[in-house]
Short mmCIF file of C-alpha atoms in Angstrom, two decimals:
data_model
loop_
_atom_site.label_atom_id
_atom_site.label_comp_id
_atom_site.label_asym_id
_atom_site.label_seq_id
_atom_site.Cartn_x
_atom_site.Cartn_y
_atom_site.Cartn_z
CA MET P 1 8.22 -10.75 -10.05
CA LYS P 2 5.90 -7.97 -8.53
CA GLN P 3 7.51 -4.30 -8.94
CA GLY P 4 6.84 -2.04 -6.48
CA MET P 5 6.18 1.09 -7.21
CA LYS P 6 9.07 2.76 -4.67
CA SER P 7 13.38 2.01 -5.29
CA ILE P 8 14.86 1.49 -2.29
CA GLU P 9 15.75 5.08 -1.63
CA SER P 10 12.25 6.37 -2.39
CA LEU P 11 11.03 3.90 0.52
CA TYR P 12 13.09 4.59 3.22
CA LYS P 13 12.24 8.72 2.38
CA GLU P 14 8.45 7.26 2.79
CA LEU P 15 9.52 5.58 6.22
CA MET P 16 11.35 8.64 7.01
CA ARG P 17 8.35 10.86 6.39
CA GLN P 18 5.60 8.10 8.37
CA ARG P 19 7.58 8.48 11.83
CA GLU P 20 7.21 12.16 11.96
CA VAL P 21 3.63 12.20 10.88
CA ARG P 22 2.37 8.84 12.57
CA LYS P 23 0.96 8.88 16.76
CA ASP P 24 0.95 6.25 18.42
CA LEU P 25 -1.83 6.03 21.90
CA ILE P 26 -2.66 4.10 24.82
CA ALA P 27 -6.33 4.66 25.25
CA ASP P 28 -9.06 3.28 28.45
CA THR P 29 -11.49 2.89 25.83
CA ARG P 30 -14.07 4.73 27.91
CA SER P 31 -12.11 7.35 26.62
CA LEU P 32 -13.09 7.12 22.34
CA SER P 33 -16.53 7.76 21.13
CA VAL P 34 -17.22 7.46 17.46
CA SER P 35 -19.47 8.86 15.12
CA THR P 36 -20.50 8.41 11.44
CA GLU P 37 -21.57 10.40 8.94
CA HIS P 38 -22.33 9.89 5.82
CA GLY P 39 -20.51 6.20 5.69
CA ILE P 40 -17.25 8.13 7.26
CA SER P 41 -16.70 7.48 10.67
CA THR P 42 -14.71 9.61 13.48
CA LEU P 43 -12.84 8.24 16.34
CA SER P 44 -12.41 11.03 18.82
CA ILE P 45 -9.80 10.02 21.69
CA PHE P 46 -10.00 12.38 25.14
CA THR P 47 -7.15 12.82 26.97
CA ASP P 48 -6.50 15.38 30.31
CA LYS P 49 -4.73 17.87 28.23
CA ASP P 50 -6.25 17.24 24.16
CA ILE P 51 -9.16 15.30 21.96
CA TYR P 52 -7.33 13.78 19.22
CA ASN P 53 -9.54 12.96 15.93
CA PHE P 54 -8.73 10.42 13.32
CA LYS P 55 -10.55 9.11 10.63
CA VAL P 56 -11.20 5.46 10.92
CA THR P 57 -9.72 3.69 7.88
CA ASP P 58 -11.66 0.08 6.68
CA ILE P 59 -8.62 -1.88 8.47
CA ALA P 60 -9.19 -0.27 11.89
CA HIS P 61 -13.30 -0.90 11.34
CA ARG P 62 -12.45 -4.40 11.23
CA GLN P 63 -10.59 -4.31 14.07
CA ILE P 64 -13.18 -2.58 16.02
CA ALA P 65 -15.67 -4.44 14.88
CA ASP P 66 -14.11 -7.42 15.66
CA ARG P 67 -12.94 -6.47 19.51
CA LEU P 68 -16.29 -5.68 20.44
CA GLY P 69 -17.97 -9.06 18.88
CA ILE P 70 -20.05 -6.98 16.14
CA PRO P 71 -20.58 -9.37 13.07
CA PHE P 72 -18.94 -6.93 10.15
CA LYS P 73 -21.53 -7.67 7.54
CA TYR P 74 -23.83 -6.27 10.27
CA TYR P 75 -21.68 -3.85 11.34
CA GLU P 76 -21.07 -2.31 7.49
CA ARG P 77 -24.64 -2.71 7.03
CA MET P 78 -25.14 -0.17 10.03
CA MET P 79 -22.73 2.25 8.56
CA ASN P 80 -24.31 2.67 4.90
CA GLU P 81 -27.60 2.20 6.33
CA TYR P 82 -28.10 3.57 9.84
CA PRO P 83 -25.30 4.92 10.89
CA LYS P 84 -26.98 6.62 14.43
CA LEU P 85 -27.11 2.69 15.52
CA LEU P 86 -23.72 2.22 14.41
CA ASP P 87 -22.16 4.90 16.61
CA GLU P 88 -24.86 3.92 19.87
CA ASN P 89 -23.18 0.54 18.78
CA ILE P 90 -19.17 0.98 19.33
CA ASN P 91 -19.78 3.55 22.27
CA SER P 92 -21.91 1.41 23.94
CA TRP P 93 -19.68 -1.27 23.85
CA LEU P 94 -16.62 0.96 23.94
CA LYS P 95 -17.74 1.38 28.22
CA PHE P 96 -19.33 -1.41 28.53
CA LYS P 97 -15.93 -3.86 27.85
CA ALA P 98 -13.58 -1.23 29.00
CA GLU P 99 -10.22 -1.82 28.27
CA LYS P 100 -6.67 -0.74 27.71
CA ARG P 101 -6.16 -0.22 23.43
CA MET P 102 -3.32 0.67 21.28
CA LEU P 103 -4.47 3.00 18.49
CA ARG P 104 -1.73 3.51 15.62
CA THR P 105 -2.35 6.83 13.99
CA LEU P 106 -0.56 8.06 10.42
CA ASP P 107 -1.84 10.97 8.46
CA GLY P 108 -4.77 11.66 10.61
CA LYS P 109 -6.26 8.09 10.42
CA LEU P 110 -6.82 5.52 12.31
CA ARG P 111 -4.72 3.09 10.57
CA ALA P 112 -5.09 0.24 13.73
CA PHE P 113 -6.80 -0.39 16.97
CA LEU P 114 -4.47 -2.99 18.84
CA SER P 115 -3.95 -4.60 22.24
CA ASN P 116 -1.80 -2.55 24.83
CA ARG P 117 0.43 -5.71 24.19
CA TYR P 118 1.03 -5.03 20.61
CA ARG P 119 5.00 -4.36 20.57
CA ARG P 120 5.58 -1.85 17.53
CA LEU P 121 8.83 -3.48 15.24
CA ASP P 122 8.25 -0.68 12.83
CA ASN P 123 9.63 -0.55 9.51
CA LEU P 124 11.81 2.04 10.01
CA GLU P 125 13.72 0.24 12.37
CA LEU P 126 13.66 -2.75 10.80
CA VAL P 127 15.46 -1.38 7.04
CA ASP P 128 17.94 0.28 9.44
CA HIS P 129 18.78 -3.10 10.84
CA ILE P 130 18.55 -5.56 8.10
CA LEU P 131 19.93 -2.67 5.12
CA PRO P 132 23.86 -2.97 5.90
CA VAL P 133 23.24 -6.49 6.33
CA ILE P 134 21.66 -7.32 3.08
CA MET P 135 24.62 -4.57 1.46
CA GLN P 136 27.40 -6.72 2.94
CA MET P 137 26.04 -9.46 1.40
CA LYS P 138 27.88 -10.58 -1.48
CA ASN P 139 26.14 -10.37 -4.82
CA CYS P 140 23.06 -9.43 -3.39
CA SER P 141 20.86 -6.80 -4.52
CA ILE P 142 17.28 -5.73 -3.76
CA ALA P 143 15.02 -6.98 -6.93
CA SER P 144 11.57 -5.43 -5.68
CA CYS P 145 10.41 -3.18 -2.52
CA ASP P 146 7.24 -1.60 -1.57
CA ILE P 147 4.96 0.01 1.72
CA THR P 148 1.50 -0.80 1.15
CA GLU P 149 -1.33 0.47 3.46
CA THR P 150 -0.31 -3.14 5.48
CA HIS P 151 2.97 -4.15 4.99
CA LEU P 152 6.27 -3.07 3.93
CA TYR P 153 8.40 -5.12 1.60
CA LEU P 154 11.89 -6.58 0.50
CA LYS P 155 12.38 -8.53 -1.84
CA ILE P 156 15.86 -9.78 -2.19
CA ILE P 157 18.06 -11.73 -4.66
CA ASN P 158 21.40 -13.57 -4.87
CA LYS P 159 22.90 -13.66 -8.59
CA SER P 160 25.73 -15.97 -7.68
CA MET P 161 23.01 -18.97 -5.77
CA LYS P 162 21.93 -20.47 -8.90
CA ALA P 163 20.70 -23.84 -10.43
CA GLU P 164 18.57 -24.97 -13.28
CA ILE P 165 15.36 -26.72 -13.41
CA VAL P 166 16.22 -28.50 -16.56
CA PRO P 167 19.16 -27.57 -19.16
CA GLY P 168 18.44 -23.57 -19.71
CA ASP P 169 16.01 -23.10 -17.16
CA VAL P 170 18.25 -21.07 -14.47
CA VAL P 171 16.62 -19.97 -10.93
CA GLN P 172 18.74 -17.68 -8.41
CA ALA P 173 18.61 -17.93 -4.84
CA GLY P 174 16.52 -15.02 -2.35
CA PHE P 175 14.40 -14.34 0.44
CA VAL P 176 11.48 -12.27 1.34
CA VAL P 177 11.54 -9.43 4.12
CA SER P 178 7.69 -8.60 5.65
CA ASN P 179 6.37 -6.79 8.09
CA SER P 180 3.39 -5.21 9.21
CA GLU P 181 2.64 -2.38 11.87
CA ILE P 182 -1.13 -2.74 12.26
CA GLY P 183 -1.84 -6.68 13.57
CA LEU P 184 -1.87 -8.51 10.03
CA GLY P 185 0.70 -10.28 10.52
CA ALA P 186 4.73 -11.51 11.82
CA LEU P 187 7.34 -10.26 10.47
CA LYS P 188 8.25 -12.84 8.19
CA VAL P 189 11.80 -13.66 6.74
CA GLU P 190 10.67 -16.08 4.29
CA PRO P 191 13.24 -18.14 1.07
CA LEU P 192 12.47 -16.82 -2.46
CA VAL P 193 13.29 -18.81 -5.64
CA TYR P 194 13.52 -16.35 -8.63
CA ARG P 195 13.19 -18.05 -12.60
CA LEU P 196 15.27 -15.92 -14.51
CA VAL P 197 13.39 -17.12 -18.07
CA CYS P 198 10.24 -15.20 -16.65
CA LYS P 199 11.41 -13.13 -13.72
CA ASN P 200 9.05 -14.62 -11.57
CA GLY P 201 9.15 -15.16 -7.57
CA MET P 202 7.82 -17.72 -6.00
CA ILE P 203 7.96 -17.65 -1.75
CA SER P 204 8.22 -21.09 -0.19
CA ARG P 205 6.53 -21.67 3.08
CA ASP P 206 8.94 -23.89 4.17
CA TYR P 207 12.07 -22.52 6.51
CA ALA P 208 10.55 -19.67 6.84
CA HIS P 209 10.94 -16.90 9.94
CA LYS P 210 8.40 -15.02 12.24
CA LYS P 211 8.76 -13.42 15.05
CA TYR P 212 5.48 -12.18 16.58
CA HIS P 213 4.25 -8.86 18.03
CA THR P 214 3.92 -9.74 21.27
CA GLY P 215 5.56 -7.62 24.00
CA ARG P 216 4.60 -6.22 27.39
CA ASN P 217 1.47 -4.48 29.04
CA VAL P 218 2.63 -1.01 28.76
CA GLU P 219 2.01 1.66 31.80
CA ASP P 220 -1.12 1.03 33.37
CA THR P 221 -3.62 4.72 33.67
CA ASP P 222 -7.05 5.37 33.29
CA ASN P 223 -5.68 8.34 31.03
CA ALA P 224 -5.15 8.33 27.52
CA TYR P 225 -1.52 9.46 26.51
CA GLU P 226 0.95 9.29 23.27
CA LEU P 227 3.21 6.73 23.46
CA TYR P 228 6.84 6.76 22.94
CA SER P 229 9.45 4.23 23.21
CA ASP P 230 11.12 4.09 26.54
CA GLU P 231 14.71 3.33 27.12
CA THR P 232 13.75 -0.50 28.26
CA LEU P 233 11.92 -0.76 24.84
CA GLN P 234 14.32 0.27 23.16
CA ALA P 235 16.87 -1.89 24.64
CA ASP P 236 14.87 -5.20 23.93
CA ASP P 237 13.95 -3.67 20.46
CA LYS P 238 18.01 -3.33 20.10
CA ALA P 239 18.80 -7.80 20.99
CA TYR P 240 15.00 -8.37 19.28
CA PHE P 241 16.11 -6.38 15.71
CA MET P 242 20.24 -8.63 16.30
CA LYS P 243 18.33 -11.84 15.43
CA VAL P 244 16.45 -10.59 13.34
CA GLN P 245 19.96 -9.45 11.44
CA ASP P 246 20.88 -12.91 12.06
CA ILE P 247 18.02 -14.13 10.17
CA VAL P 248 18.37 -12.34 7.53
CA SER P 249 22.49 -12.79 7.22
CA ALA P 250 21.52 -16.43 7.16
CA ALA P 251 18.51 -16.39 5.35
CA VAL P 252 20.21 -17.47 1.48
CA ASP P 253 20.73 -20.73 2.53
CA GLU P 254 22.26 -23.44 -0.35
CA THR P 255 21.29 -26.21 1.47
CA LYS P 256 17.59 -25.23 1.96
CA PHE P 257 18.09 -23.68 -1.79
CA LEU P 258 18.60 -26.93 -2.93
CA LEU P 259 15.89 -28.79 -1.28
CA THR P 260 13.30 -26.41 -3.28
CA VAL P 261 14.80 -26.99 -6.50
CA ASP P 262 14.87 -30.74 -5.79
CA LYS P 263 11.18 -30.14 -5.33
CA MET P 264 10.79 -28.02 -8.37
CA ARG P 265 12.45 -30.89 -10.77
CA GLN P 266 9.71 -33.05 -9.03
CA ALA P 267 7.04 -30.69 -10.00
CA LYS P 268 8.20 -31.25 -13.61
CA ASN P 269 7.48 -34.78 -13.76
CA ILE P 270 4.11 -34.51 -12.30
CA LYS P 271 1.65 -34.23 -14.81
CA THR P 272 -1.50 -32.21 -14.90
CA GLU P 273 -4.95 -33.42 -15.91
CA ASN P 274 -5.89 -33.39 -19.12
CA ASN P 275 -8.30 -30.08 -19.12
CA PRO P 276 -6.21 -27.22 -18.31
CA VAL P 277 -9.89 -24.87 -18.02
CA GLU P 278 -10.57 -27.86 -15.43
CA THR P 279 -7.43 -27.68 -13.61
CA VAL P 280 -7.00 -23.95 -13.61
CA GLU P 281 -10.97 -24.25 -12.01
CA VAL P 282 -10.21 -26.85 -9.28
CA LEU P 283 -7.10 -24.30 -8.16
CA GLY P 284 -9.03 -20.91 -8.03
CA ASP P 285 -11.27 -23.04 -6.16
CA LYS P 286 -9.09 -24.61 -3.38
CA TYR P 287 -6.89 -20.86 -3.33
CA LEU P 288 -10.08 -18.67 -3.43
CA LEU P 289 -8.70 -16.59 -6.75
CA ASN P 290 -11.06 -14.30 -8.27
CA LYS P 291 -12.27 -14.42 -12.07
CA ASN P 292 -9.60 -12.08 -12.97
CA GLU P 293 -6.82 -14.31 -11.61
CA ARG P 294 -8.56 -17.29 -12.85
CA ALA P 295 -7.96 -16.20 -16.28
CA SER P 296 -4.41 -15.08 -15.32
CA VAL P 297 -3.53 -18.41 -14.18
CA LEU P 298 -5.14 -20.11 -17.05
CA ARG P 299 -3.91 -17.53 -20.20
CA HIS P 300 -0.43 -18.32 -18.46
CA PHE P 301 -0.30 -21.71 -18.01
CA ILE P 302 -1.90 -22.25 -21.76
CA MET P 303 0.62 -19.57 -23.19
CA ASP P 304 3.64 -21.78 -21.60
CA ARG P 305 2.53 -25.46 -22.99
CA ASP P 306 3.89 -26.80 -19.77
CA PHE P 307 1.24 -28.93 -18.39
CA SER P 308 3.52 -30.25 -15.32
CA GLN P 309 2.88 -28.96 -11.27
CA PHE P 310 5.86 -27.01 -11.84
CA GLY P 311 3.96 -25.15 -15.09
CA LEU P 312 1.24 -24.85 -12.87
CA VAL P 313 3.14 -23.44 -10.40
CA ASN P 314 4.90 -20.70 -12.93
CA ALA P 315 1.84 -19.92 -14.14
CA VAL P 316 0.25 -18.72 -10.66
CA THR P 317 3.41 -16.84 -9.94
CA ARG P 318 3.55 -15.27 -13.14
CA SER P 319 -0.25 -13.70 -12.83
CA SER P 320 1.39 -12.37 -9.88
CA GLN P 321 2.63 -9.61 -12.25
CA ASP P 322 -1.16 -8.99 -13.25
CA VAL P 323 -2.27 -7.85 -9.99
CA ASP P 324 -2.17 -4.45 -9.02
CA ASP P 325 -2.69 -4.26 -5.64
CA TYR P 326 1.28 -5.23 -3.92
CA ASN P 327 -0.10 -7.48 -0.97
CA ARG P 328 -2.28 -9.62 -3.48
CA ALA P 329 0.83 -10.14 -5.76
CA THR P 330 2.54 -11.50 -2.87
CA GLU P 331 0.07 -13.84 -1.44
CA LEU P 332 -0.12 -15.19 -5.23
CA GLU P 333 4.12 -15.52 -5.10
CA ARG P 334 3.42 -17.49 -1.73
CA ILE P 335 0.43 -19.63 -3.09
CA GLY P 336 2.85 -20.64 -5.79
CA GLY P 337 4.72 -21.94 -3.30
CA THR P 338 2.23 -23.67 -1.17
CA ILE P 339 1.44 -25.26 -4.99
CA LEU P 340 4.89 -26.82 -5.23
CA GLU P 341 4.81 -28.05 -1.72
CA ASP P 342 1.33 -29.75 -1.67
CA SER P 343 1.80 -31.30 -5.42
CA VAL P 344 5.14 -32.87 -4.34
CA LYS P 345 3.47 -34.04 -0.99
CA THR P 346 0.94 -35.69 -2.94
CA LYS P 347 2.76 -37.54 -5.65
CA LYS P 348 5.70 -38.81 -3.44
CA ASN P 349 5.19 -42.17 -3.93
CA ASN P 350 5.07 -42.08 -7.45
CA ILE P 351 8.23 -39.25 -8.59
CA ILE P 352 11.05 -39.83 -10.55
CA LEU P 353 14.26 -38.06 -8.38
CA LEU P 354 16.33 -35.83 -10.79
CA PRO P 355 20.19 -36.28 -10.09
CA ASN P 356 21.39 -33.00 -7.47
CA THR P 357 25.09 -33.20 -9.28
CA ALA P 358 25.49 -29.75 -10.81
CA ASP P 359 23.17 -27.14 -9.37
CA ILE P 360 25.53 -24.44 -7.62
CA ALA P 361 26.99 -22.22 -10.55
#
């Protein structure tokens, strides 16, 4: 499992810092203006009293381009070759397609350009609500956590809920909580299986819970203004996060864990093709792995000498530890879960099921 750069204490400290310096605004797009120089764009927001200026991040650029219907390849070309044309395109469409947008900023940067119906389910509130639940769960601990530009991650392991795939190959149950504050995904609670022999984490797409960032329209006004949490939203959020607490409390489910263990046992009996290089190339094409990721998967696949579908899953999840980016590492852990599900479904009629008697230690 990819290790984050932060302990839970330092992660919480960073969340507190972000809370102090972030700024969220609702603005009519006619009150916005973009200016680009030397490949860097600045968004100006005009209110009744102030003018706010924020550097536009790559993610916000993509969201602006998508909302205004500007193909991103063309958007990038204008930014690099003809910045004034980019500004003219953006500013003209912002005024022509007038609407209310939520602007999320942090450290002097526009980090998200979102709908005014976007529901702010923020990382600090999420951690405040679920950390006490995790601490009360017997034998549970946070194995890895991090906050990236786009997501928060908490990966939790239950050391007392474990099973063997084959004698000596022990896996433990767990779950992943993830959230994006900038519109790049729902709040998720996903099952995780942790393999002790190689410290791999595999995220299962089955049995995952998602809570979407969709809410009611905020106050309608022609002016840009800073957005705070009003009492109604605070009450709604409290009820919402109480539901998330219930989901987290039930996240380590013995029955669902054993179903995933059974799939791993089945995959252990499903052989891949005789050519590991070809197997990894086909896998890389299907799941859009880059050159370095393919090389890493192939290396672990050959070194482990387990040429079953289970071995292939473990090669992918093991390769996540070789990736610098925590978001991508987590995505590889999800791809491992997807490969497991797909391999078992594909070979369903040819699988010999292993007994399910001595599971929970």
